[in-house]
XYZ file of C-alpha atoms in Angstrom:
585
model
C -22.334 -12.444 -47.724
C -22.531 -14.821 -50.707
C -25.321 -15.318 -53.221
C -26.202 -18.557 -51.405
C -26.743 -16.660 -48.161
C -29.002 -14.207 -49.980
C -31.030 -17.049 -51.560
C -31.324 -18.766 -48.184
C -32.464 -15.485 -46.635
C -35.137 -14.995 -49.307
C -36.316 -18.579 -48.875
C -36.511 -18.129 -45.108
C -38.453 -14.872 -45.532
C -40.879 -16.603 -47.904
C -41.468 -19.424 -45.401
C -41.839 -16.910 -42.588
C -44.450 -14.771 -44.375
C -46.291 -17.824 -45.730
C -46.427 -19.399 -42.273
C -47.697 -16.203 -40.667
C -50.392 -15.775 -43.328
C -51.445 -19.441 -43.124
C -51.645 -19.431 -39.344
C -53.599 -16.155 -39.199
C -56.087 -17.091 -41.920
C -56.598 -20.568 -40.413
C -57.256 -19.116 -36.970
C -59.748 -16.722 -38.545
C -61.389 -19.543 -40.485
C -61.651 -21.719 -37.392
C -63.333 -18.914 -35.459
C -66.121 -18.918 -38.056
C -66.726 -15.156 -37.784
C -67.422 -15.433 -34.035
C -64.545 -13.111 -33.112
C -65.924 -10.310 -35.291
C -69.403 -10.910 -33.907
C -68.055 -10.543 -30.358
C -66.328 -7.285 -31.299
C -69.577 -5.989 -32.765
C -71.672 -6.829 -29.702
C -69.395 -6.323 -26.687
C -67.812 -2.893 -26.969
C -70.132 -0.807 -24.803
C -67.168 0.364 -22.670
C -63.651 1.364 -23.706
C -61.955 -1.087 -21.343
C -63.955 -3.947 -22.905
C -62.909 -2.664 -26.312
C -59.224 -2.729 -25.309
C -59.466 -6.259 -23.899
C -61.421 -7.610 -26.863
C -59.178 -5.849 -29.376
C -56.134 -7.360 -27.671
C -57.601 -10.875 -27.586
C -58.891 -10.917 -31.178
C -55.652 -9.445 -32.572
C -53.571 -11.948 -30.614
C -55.626 -14.778 -32.110
C -55.616 -13.734 -35.752
C -52.108 -12.234 -35.596
C -52.905 -8.963 -37.364
C -53.765 -5.588 -35.853
C -54.279 -4.234 -39.375
C -56.898 -6.870 -40.221
C -58.815 -6.181 -37.010
C -58.760 -2.417 -37.578
C -59.775 -2.747 -41.243
C -62.751 -4.817 -40.051
C -63.575 -2.124 -37.496
C -63.444 0.518 -40.251
C -66.076 -1.615 -41.997
C -68.217 -1.689 -38.833
C -68.178 2.092 -38.596
C -68.684 2.623 -42.331
C -71.791 0.400 -42.348
C -73.254 2.077 -39.273
C -72.941 -1.026 -37.063
C -70.675 0.768 -34.566
C -69.986 4.350 -33.583
C -66.556 5.992 -33.633
C -66.443 6.169 -29.828
C -66.978 2.405 -29.540
C -64.000 1.429 -31.684
C -61.289 3.547 -30.055
C -60.755 0.918 -27.359
C -60.527 -1.822 -30.002
C -57.864 0.150 -31.888
C -55.821 0.516 -28.699
C -56.186 -3.176 -27.899
C -55.157 -4.138 -31.429
C -51.776 -2.475 -30.867
C -51.228 -4.515 -27.698
C -52.467 -7.782 -29.242
C -50.044 -7.595 -32.143
C -47.096 -7.924 -29.736
C -47.964 -11.583 -29.025
C -46.337 -12.669 -32.293
C -43.005 -11.139 -31.256
C -43.025 -13.220 -28.075
C -43.643 -16.398 -30.044
C -40.794 -15.521 -32.394
C -38.495 -14.743 -29.478
C -38.220 -18.489 -28.893
C -35.524 -18.466 -31.577
C -33.289 -16.583 -29.137
C -33.326 -19.332 -26.523
C -29.808 -20.455 -25.658
C -28.590 -23.300 -23.479
C -27.605 -26.942 -23.656
C -30.105 -28.483 -21.234
C -32.732 -30.883 -22.579
C -35.661 -28.605 -21.670
C -34.140 -25.538 -23.345
C -33.216 -27.592 -26.414
C -36.816 -28.805 -26.741
C -38.086 -25.204 -26.514
C -36.003 -24.131 -29.499
C -37.917 -23.832 -32.806
C -35.378 -26.071 -34.511
C -36.613 -28.879 -32.240
C -40.403 -28.490 -32.157
C -41.241 -26.546 -35.354
C -40.631 -29.459 -37.776
C -42.729 -31.743 -35.550
C -45.617 -29.265 -35.467
C -45.410 -28.755 -39.243
C -45.423 -32.523 -39.812
C -48.438 -33.060 -37.543
C -50.179 -30.163 -39.301
C -49.663 -31.537 -42.812
C -50.942 -34.960 -41.679
C -54.148 -33.358 -40.362
C -54.597 -31.295 -43.538
C -54.007 -34.137 -45.997
C -55.516 -37.188 -44.339
C -58.476 -35.977 -42.284
C -61.887 -34.958 -43.670
C -63.111 -32.984 -40.661
C -63.019 -29.236 -41.347
C -62.113 -28.558 -37.728
C -59.151 -30.947 -37.820
C -58.014 -29.505 -41.141
C -58.110 -26.001 -39.656
C -56.121 -27.130 -36.611
C -53.649 -28.784 -38.970
C -53.293 -25.589 -41.003
C -52.649 -23.603 -37.805
C -49.921 -26.032 -36.737
C -48.467 -26.108 -40.244
C -48.461 -22.304 -40.425
C -46.841 -21.923 -37.014
C -44.228 -24.586 -37.740
C -43.425 -23.055 -41.131
C -43.221 -19.584 -39.586
C -40.704 -20.737 -36.996
C -38.658 -22.686 -39.567
C -38.567 -19.580 -41.766
C -37.462 -17.503 -38.785
C -34.628 -19.940 -38.008
C -33.608 -20.028 -41.668
C -33.423 -16.222 -41.812
C -31.362 -16.152 -38.607
C -28.904 -18.704 -39.993
C -28.593 -16.832 -43.297
C -27.904 -13.567 -41.463
C -25.319 -15.046 -39.099
C -22.522 -14.171 -41.533
C -23.408 -10.482 -41.248
C -21.880 -10.277 -37.772
C -18.410 -10.451 -39.339
C -19.103 -7.714 -41.904
C -18.002 -4.224 -40.770
C -20.145 -2.654 -43.543
C -23.280 -4.129 -41.957
C -22.336 -2.862 -38.510
C -21.629 0.575 -39.966
C -25.051 0.607 -41.642
C -26.836 -0.300 -38.428
C -25.157 2.496 -36.483
C -26.860 4.979 -38.806
C -30.245 3.740 -37.586
C -29.258 4.917 -34.104
C -30.337 8.288 -35.450
C -33.968 8.452 -34.216
C -35.342 9.978 -37.422
C -33.623 7.466 -39.717
C -34.584 4.570 -37.443
C -38.263 5.539 -37.363
C -38.258 6.098 -41.124
C -36.641 2.692 -41.768
C -39.143 0.885 -39.540
C -42.058 2.712 -41.161
C -40.960 1.936 -44.730
C -40.232 -1.740 -43.996
C -43.633 -2.307 -42.376
C -45.475 -0.344 -45.049
C -43.788 -2.474 -47.735
C -44.768 -5.857 -46.272
C -48.054 -4.591 -44.741
C -47.521 -6.318 -41.398
C -45.922 -5.008 -38.218
C -45.697 -8.558 -36.824
C -43.710 -9.672 -39.872
C -41.393 -6.650 -39.803
C -40.722 -7.164 -36.087
C -39.944 -10.800 -36.876
C -37.407 -9.729 -39.496
C -35.806 -7.375 -36.963
C -35.653 -10.247 -34.464
C -33.913 -12.403 -37.057
C -31.395 -9.602 -37.653
C -30.805 -9.306 -33.925
C -29.378 -12.840 -33.825
C -26.255 -11.440 -35.545
C -25.430 -9.627 -32.320
C -24.894 -6.358 -34.209
C -28.085 -4.456 -33.377
C -28.036 -2.232 -30.304
C -30.911 -0.834 -28.274
C -30.157 2.591 -29.793
C -30.808 1.191 -33.304
C -33.662 -1.173 -32.454
C -35.762 1.289 -30.431
C -36.573 3.826 -33.202
C -37.031 1.053 -35.774
C -39.660 -0.597 -33.561
C -41.421 2.745 -33.121
C -41.430 3.243 -36.879
C -42.883 -0.231 -37.388
C -45.946 0.811 -35.405
C -46.471 3.789 -37.706
C -45.924 1.648 -40.823
C -48.664 -0.755 -39.712
C -51.168 2.080 -40.298
C -50.725 1.984 -44.090
C -53.166 -0.895 -44.893
C -55.727 0.642 -42.518
C -55.463 4.056 -44.184
C -55.788 2.455 -47.622
C -58.920 0.587 -46.501
C -60.583 3.872 -45.501
C -60.457 5.315 -49.030
C -63.979 5.933 -50.297
C -65.615 5.350 -46.895
C -67.792 7.551 -44.700
C -66.358 10.378 -42.581
C -66.580 8.293 -39.396
C -64.785 5.361 -41.056
C -61.977 7.708 -42.116
C -61.846 8.984 -38.542
C -61.440 5.399 -37.312
C -58.397 4.941 -39.544
C -57.200 8.350 -38.344
C -57.452 7.203 -34.716
C -55.198 4.235 -35.531
C -52.591 6.520 -37.111
C -52.883 9.232 -34.442
C -52.533 6.681 -31.651
C -49.288 5.409 -33.196
C -47.849 8.848 -33.964
C -48.636 10.346 -30.535
C -47.309 7.216 -28.832
C -44.080 7.385 -30.853
C -43.563 11.097 -30.133
C -44.152 10.726 -26.378
C -41.961 7.594 -26.182
C -39.108 9.267 -28.082
C -39.265 12.427 -25.971
C -39.139 10.421 -22.748
C -36.538 7.891 -23.926
C -34.094 10.332 -25.464
C -34.798 12.969 -22.826
C -33.949 10.596 -19.988
C -30.883 9.403 -21.909
C -29.688 12.969 -22.414
C -30.141 13.883 -18.736
C -29.142 10.722 -16.917
C -27.629 8.497 -19.609
C -29.144 5.066 -20.084
C -26.507 2.379 -19.389
C -28.107 -0.187 -21.722
C -28.552 2.002 -24.810
C -25.451 0.636 -26.577
C -25.995 -2.974 -25.554
C -26.918 -5.480 -28.236
C -30.477 -6.797 -28.395
C -31.815 -10.317 -28.735
C -35.184 -11.530 -30.083
C -36.509 -11.459 -26.505
C -35.266 -7.882 -25.996
C -37.102 -6.773 -29.135
C -40.305 -8.456 -27.931
C -39.936 -6.625 -24.609
C -39.420 -3.232 -26.305
C -42.304 -3.841 -28.711
C -44.708 -4.826 -25.915
C -43.516 -2.089 -23.564
C -44.073 0.621 -26.158
C -47.601 -0.494 -27.125
C -48.709 -1.040 -23.527
C -47.186 2.347 -22.585
C -48.988 4.093 -25.464
C -52.295 2.439 -24.520
C -51.978 3.421 -20.850
C -51.154 7.099 -21.508
C -53.802 7.534 -24.249
C -56.586 5.446 -22.695
C -57.982 8.343 -20.597
C -58.064 10.566 -23.674
C -60.424 8.488 -25.813
C -62.999 11.294 -26.015
C -60.293 13.788 -26.917
C -59.038 11.491 -29.703
C -62.579 11.318 -31.039
C -62.941 15.117 -30.923
C -59.539 15.554 -32.580
C -60.590 13.309 -35.474
C -63.881 15.188 -35.829
C -61.912 18.448 -35.918
C -59.431 17.177 -38.540
C -62.063 15.394 -40.672
C -65.007 17.768 -40.572
C -68.599 16.968 -41.503
C -70.084 18.560 -44.607
C -71.644 21.848 -43.521
C -74.233 21.842 -46.282
C -75.768 18.454 -45.523
C -75.450 15.701 -43.004
C -73.476 12.721 -44.148
C -75.622 9.962 -45.562
C -75.333 6.437 -44.192
C -73.295 4.121 -46.332
C -75.595 2.709 -49.039
C -73.804 -0.625 -49.379
C -75.878 -3.512 -48.026
C -72.767 -5.402 -46.902
C -69.311 -3.942 -46.266
C -66.519 -4.965 -48.645
C -64.134 -4.986 -45.677
C -66.050 -7.897 -44.125
C -64.524 -10.097 -46.836
C -61.494 -10.310 -44.526
C -63.621 -12.784 -42.568
C -65.780 -14.871 -44.961
C -67.756 -16.522 -42.135
C -68.665 -13.129 -40.675
C -69.489 -11.781 -44.143
C -71.874 -14.712 -44.671
C -73.562 -13.871 -41.353
C -74.067 -10.324 -42.615
C -75.487 -11.644 -45.897
C -77.982 -13.647 -43.812
C -79.006 -10.489 -41.941
C -79.620 -8.637 -45.217
C -81.457 -11.675 -46.593
C -83.767 -11.477 -43.574
C -84.547 -7.875 -44.534
C -85.216 -9.031 -48.087
C -87.542 -11.762 -46.783
C -89.643 -9.226 -44.877
C -89.734 -6.953 -47.924
C -90.953 -9.788 -50.169
C -93.597 -10.755 -47.603
C -94.781 -7.151 -47.394
C -95.127 -7.006 -51.166
C -97.271 -10.146 -51.278
C -99.497 -9.035 -48.400
C -100.014 -5.680 -50.145
C -100.875 -7.415 -53.408
C -103.358 -9.774 -51.682
C -105.216 -6.779 -50.203
C -104.908 -5.101 -53.586
C -107.049 -7.757 -55.309
C -110.258 -6.649 -53.620
C -109.893 -2.886 -54.060
C -107.569 -0.873 -56.279
C -105.447 1.685 -54.427
C -102.956 4.029 -56.079
C -101.101 4.251 -52.757
C -100.620 0.478 -52.622
C -99.760 0.491 -56.316
C -96.810 2.814 -55.630
C -95.784 0.886 -52.504
C -95.608 -2.417 -54.393
C -93.542 -0.875 -57.199
C -91.161 0.752 -54.700
C -90.720 -2.538 -52.828
C -89.997 -4.360 -56.068
C -87.216 -1.894 -56.935
C -85.698 -2.477 -53.504
C -85.929 -6.260 -53.936
C -84.138 -6.023 -57.286
C -81.414 -3.871 -55.704
C -81.057 -6.367 -52.860
C -80.654 -9.263 -55.272
C -78.104 -7.490 -57.493
C -75.853 -6.335 -54.644
C -76.098 -9.464 -52.500
C -75.449 -11.820 -55.405
C -72.414 -9.746 -56.427
C -71.134 -9.940 -52.865
C -71.764 -13.695 -52.744
C -69.646 -14.156 -55.871
C -66.772 -12.316 -54.178
C -67.044 -14.493 -51.067
C -67.227 -17.639 -53.187
C -63.857 -16.767 -54.732
C -62.257 -17.014 -51.284
C -61.109 -20.097 -49.414
C -64.199 -21.461 -47.648
C -65.004 -24.450 -45.499
C -67.559 -27.013 -46.670
C -70.135 -25.594 -44.241
C -69.515 -22.026 -45.445
C -69.818 -23.089 -49.099
C -73.137 -24.801 -48.356
C -74.472 -21.756 -46.503
C -73.386 -19.551 -49.389
C -75.185 -21.728 -51.938
C -78.423 -21.880 -49.959
C -78.426 -18.132 -49.319
C -77.983 -17.536 -53.042
C -81.021 -19.731 -53.766
C -83.024 -18.009 -51.031
C -82.206 -14.525 -52.354
C -83.344 -15.552 -55.839
C -86.594 -16.968 -54.465
C -87.381 -13.814 -52.505
C -86.881 -11.715 -55.614
C -89.186 -13.995 -57.637
C -91.846 -13.901 -54.911
C -91.766 -10.114 -55.162
C -92.129 -10.379 -58.971
C -95.391 -12.311 -58.635
C -96.702 -9.609 -56.325
C -96.076 -7.185 -59.201
C -97.839 -9.574 -61.629
C -100.943 -9.438 -59.415
C -100.603 -5.639 -59.365
C -100.568 -5.498 -63.184
C -103.646 -7.712 -63.416
C -105.639 -5.631 -60.933
C -104.454 -2.400 -62.585
C -105.840 -3.645 -65.912
C -109.131 -4.607 -64.258
C -109.393 -1.148 -62.663
C -108.589 0.624 -65.922
C -111.099 -1.402 -67.969
C -113.696 -1.582 -65.173
C -113.619 -5.399 -65.011
C -115.036 -7.174 -61.945
C -115.169 -10.784 -60.784
C -118.361 -12.415 -59.611
C -119.053 -12.917 -55.894
C -118.294 -16.635 -56.271
C -114.951 -15.912 -57.964
C -113.992 -13.382 -55.283
C -114.882 -15.879 -52.540
C -112.670 -18.522 -54.175
C -109.787 -16.077 -54.494
C -110.199 -15.180 -50.810
C -109.746 -18.843 -49.857
C -106.604 -19.259 -51.954
C -105.269 -15.853 -50.863
C -105.587 -16.923 -47.202
C -103.531 -20.034 -47.938
C -100.919 -17.983 -49.822
C -100.738 -15.466 -46.974
C -100.108 -18.304 -44.510
C -97.387 -19.952 -46.606
C -95.591 -16.643 -47.224
C -95.662 -15.681 -43.544
C -94.577 -19.178 -42.442
C -91.703 -19.413 -44.926
C -90.475 -15.924 -43.997
C -90.503 -16.647 -40.251
C -88.917 -20.072 -40.824
C -86.089 -18.528 -42.884
C -85.369 -15.673 -40.473
C -85.409 -17.910 -37.378
C -83.919 -21.021 -39.039
C -87.026 -22.842 -37.801
C -86.845 -26.309 -39.333
C -90.097 -27.525 -37.770
C -92.029 -24.629 -39.284
C -90.227 -25.172 -42.606
C -91.484 -28.766 -42.688
C -95.097 -27.505 -42.613
C -94.639 -25.515 -45.821
C -94.519 -28.367 -48.346
C -97.951 -29.817 -47.411
C -99.480 -26.337 -47.612
C -97.880 -25.884 -51.042
C -99.541 -29.142 -52.139
C -102.901 -27.832 -50.886
C -102.388 -24.588 -52.845
C -101.684 -26.661 -55.968
C -105.001 -28.479 -55.377
C -106.769 -25.162 -54.869
C -105.376 -23.883 -58.141
C -106.730 -26.877 -60.025
C -110.074 -26.606 -58.254
C -110.455 -22.866 -58.860
C -109.527 -23.179 -62.506
C -112.142 -25.909 -62.930
C -114.871 -23.895 -61.179
C -114.123 -20.767 -63.177
C -114.028 -22.733 -66.430
C -117.574 -23.894 -65.697
C -118.681 -20.287 -65.225
C -117.082 -19.386 -68.528
C -118.860 -22.277 -70.271
C -122.143 -21.161 -68.742
C -121.584 -17.635 -70.043
C -121.418 -16.160 -66.537
C -118.121 -14.433 -67.319
C -116.162 -13.437 -70.418
C -113.038 -15.100 -71.742
C -110.998 -11.976 -70.917
C -112.389 -12.027 -67.386
C -111.450 -15.698 -67.101
C -107.891 -15.130 -68.313
C -107.359 -12.432 -65.675
C -108.708 -14.803 -63.021
C -106.325 -17.519 -64.197
C -103.397 -15.050 -64.116
C -104.021 -14.327 -60.433
C -104.448 -18.005 -59.547
C -101.258 -18.888 -61.420
C -99.375 -16.142 -59.562
C -100.667 -17.562 -56.271
C -99.430 -21.017 -57.184
C -95.992 -19.756 -58.268
C -95.598 -17.814 -55.006
C -96.273 -21.061 -53.128
C -93.696 -22.877 -55.288
C -90.984 -20.392 -54.330
C -91.982 -20.656 -50.672
C -91.534 -24.416 -51.014
C -88.060 -23.817 -52.491
C -87.255 -21.665 -49.476
C -88.360 -24.447 -47.126
C -85.944 -26.823 -48.845
C -83.110 -24.281 -48.377
C -83.949 -23.917 -44.678
C -83.994 -27.676 -44.111
C -80.715 -28.125 -45.984
C -79.031 -25.358 -43.991
C -80.180 -26.900 -40.721
C -79.866 -30.618 -41.407
C -77.781 -31.173 -44.521
C -78.623 -32.455 -48.007
C -79.063 -36.134 -47.014
C -81.796 -35.388 -44.473
C -83.528 -33.032 -46.907
C -83.497 -35.675 -49.628
C -84.995 -38.220 -47.212
C -87.723 -35.791 -46.135
C -88.711 -34.845 -49.689
C -88.673 -38.505 -50.747
C -91.129 -39.207 -47.936
C -93.304 -36.322 -49.149
C -93.249 -37.603 -52.730
C -94.239 -41.130 -51.673
C -96.854 -39.773 -49.237
C -95.274 -41.986 -46.584
C -94.275 -39.155 -44.268
C -96.817 -39.298 -41.449
C -96.203 -35.733 -40.289
C -96.549 -34.467 -43.839
C -99.822 -36.351 -44.422
C -101.324 -35.159 -41.148
C -100.407 -31.564 -41.957
C -101.688 -31.979 -45.510
C -105.071 -33.272 -44.282
C -105.389 -30.434 -41.781
C -104.744 -27.850 -44.514
C -107.247 -29.538 -46.837
C -109.897 -29.240 -44.155
C -108.914 -25.668 -43.342
C -109.028 -24.423 -46.937
C -111.803 -26.609 -48.350
C -114.200 -24.602 -50.514
C -117.773 -24.677 -49.182
């Protein structure tokens, strides 16, 4: 084997791995996080878990990625250990699909149909179509389809290149001698495990074995233990992902490893036991890419069938091996969003939205507490507002950090827009909570120094507080439900609150001029009114985010332009109704 063969082999391997990664990530991107959402919702029975795990793994071409995501589900408390066992089993079956695709390289024959089915015929065409879609089309969907085709075409070209580079090995006695050593079950399993652990993909390592099989030098005796070892090696990225997780998440990774190890032990006992007793006539026959796909599928389906009835026992075994802390029950993972969800940016963004909804309700609660707080001081509400504010700050810090990590990944235009708007929304919720604390500080000072507003001032604050309560509740509901119609009612109410601010400041200034209240009293009144107005401003910002997320920037710009020019009929009608509703008598 010359240096040129080695360079060709390395180039083929690079194309193969790049194509597999591109195809898998593009399929994941095109799914938009829907596959992970389906896994989360539809695993109430083990058989559903197996079927869904098989389907999702077959689509994104990685059992490890699916299981790492499942570890994240369990670690964040979304799913229980018992729910994910079926998914883990299905992931092993789903990963065999790649081997069948790669087995096309083993097609032989001179007929037109067989020639067209060979990768050397269709792979360059698919890659060419893919690059055209990626480079010359603006649609995100078409670009994703193009990337899938490009990845698949590149993968198959890399596979063919590796096969061609390895063809010279069939004439090398040293290579044949090396392969015979892998007929030893222990060495074969070890070799398969190490290879898969090194490249972190069982699909890729099986593909390399299929490329080697085209030399005609690999027998069933050598291929069988290597394939078994590849299934164990695929556990490495899953085990690494479980470091620092909860006990149940570690048990999930343990189920993946245990499933593979038990399956390998049972398969080896049966295979070599039958061979020792009866002698298998095919054990010394050479394998082809199709033969390897058959062995790979047969093993994983066999392991799933024999272990499927023992799901509960697997769960108990993991609980026995990884015991709970006897002194205290394990606390739920404190992270708002799982790091492992970064494997699927679209799904991670969905989870950010869920946490943002929690933040929205927390901010609303803080404002409603502070509005009640104005009338009567309460130490209980004082503590509640402060506690909520700490939680809002924690939400903002962790979610923004997570958003930065997602932003560093390859995102579609729609995902980038959602990410930007969620970032703005999170900041607005935190600021809304801050103004609730500002009202708290003002009322605390009034309570400490025994300062009171006049009945007229309290009545005016009640009117503005009612408007603020409505805008906060409306903006929160609109954000959580993505309700664009409700969001479009927020801007006119914000304009009314601005008018109320000006009106209240003018009325209170007159009382100050008449000597009916002190300057200090007036400044505290103005502080509360200003906080009201700023809360409304941030609610208006939220409305803009909601409209942009639902309709896009162009429609939002058109709507706000209509508001500014007072030419938007719906806006003016809503504005007039709010003026009537909150007019001071």
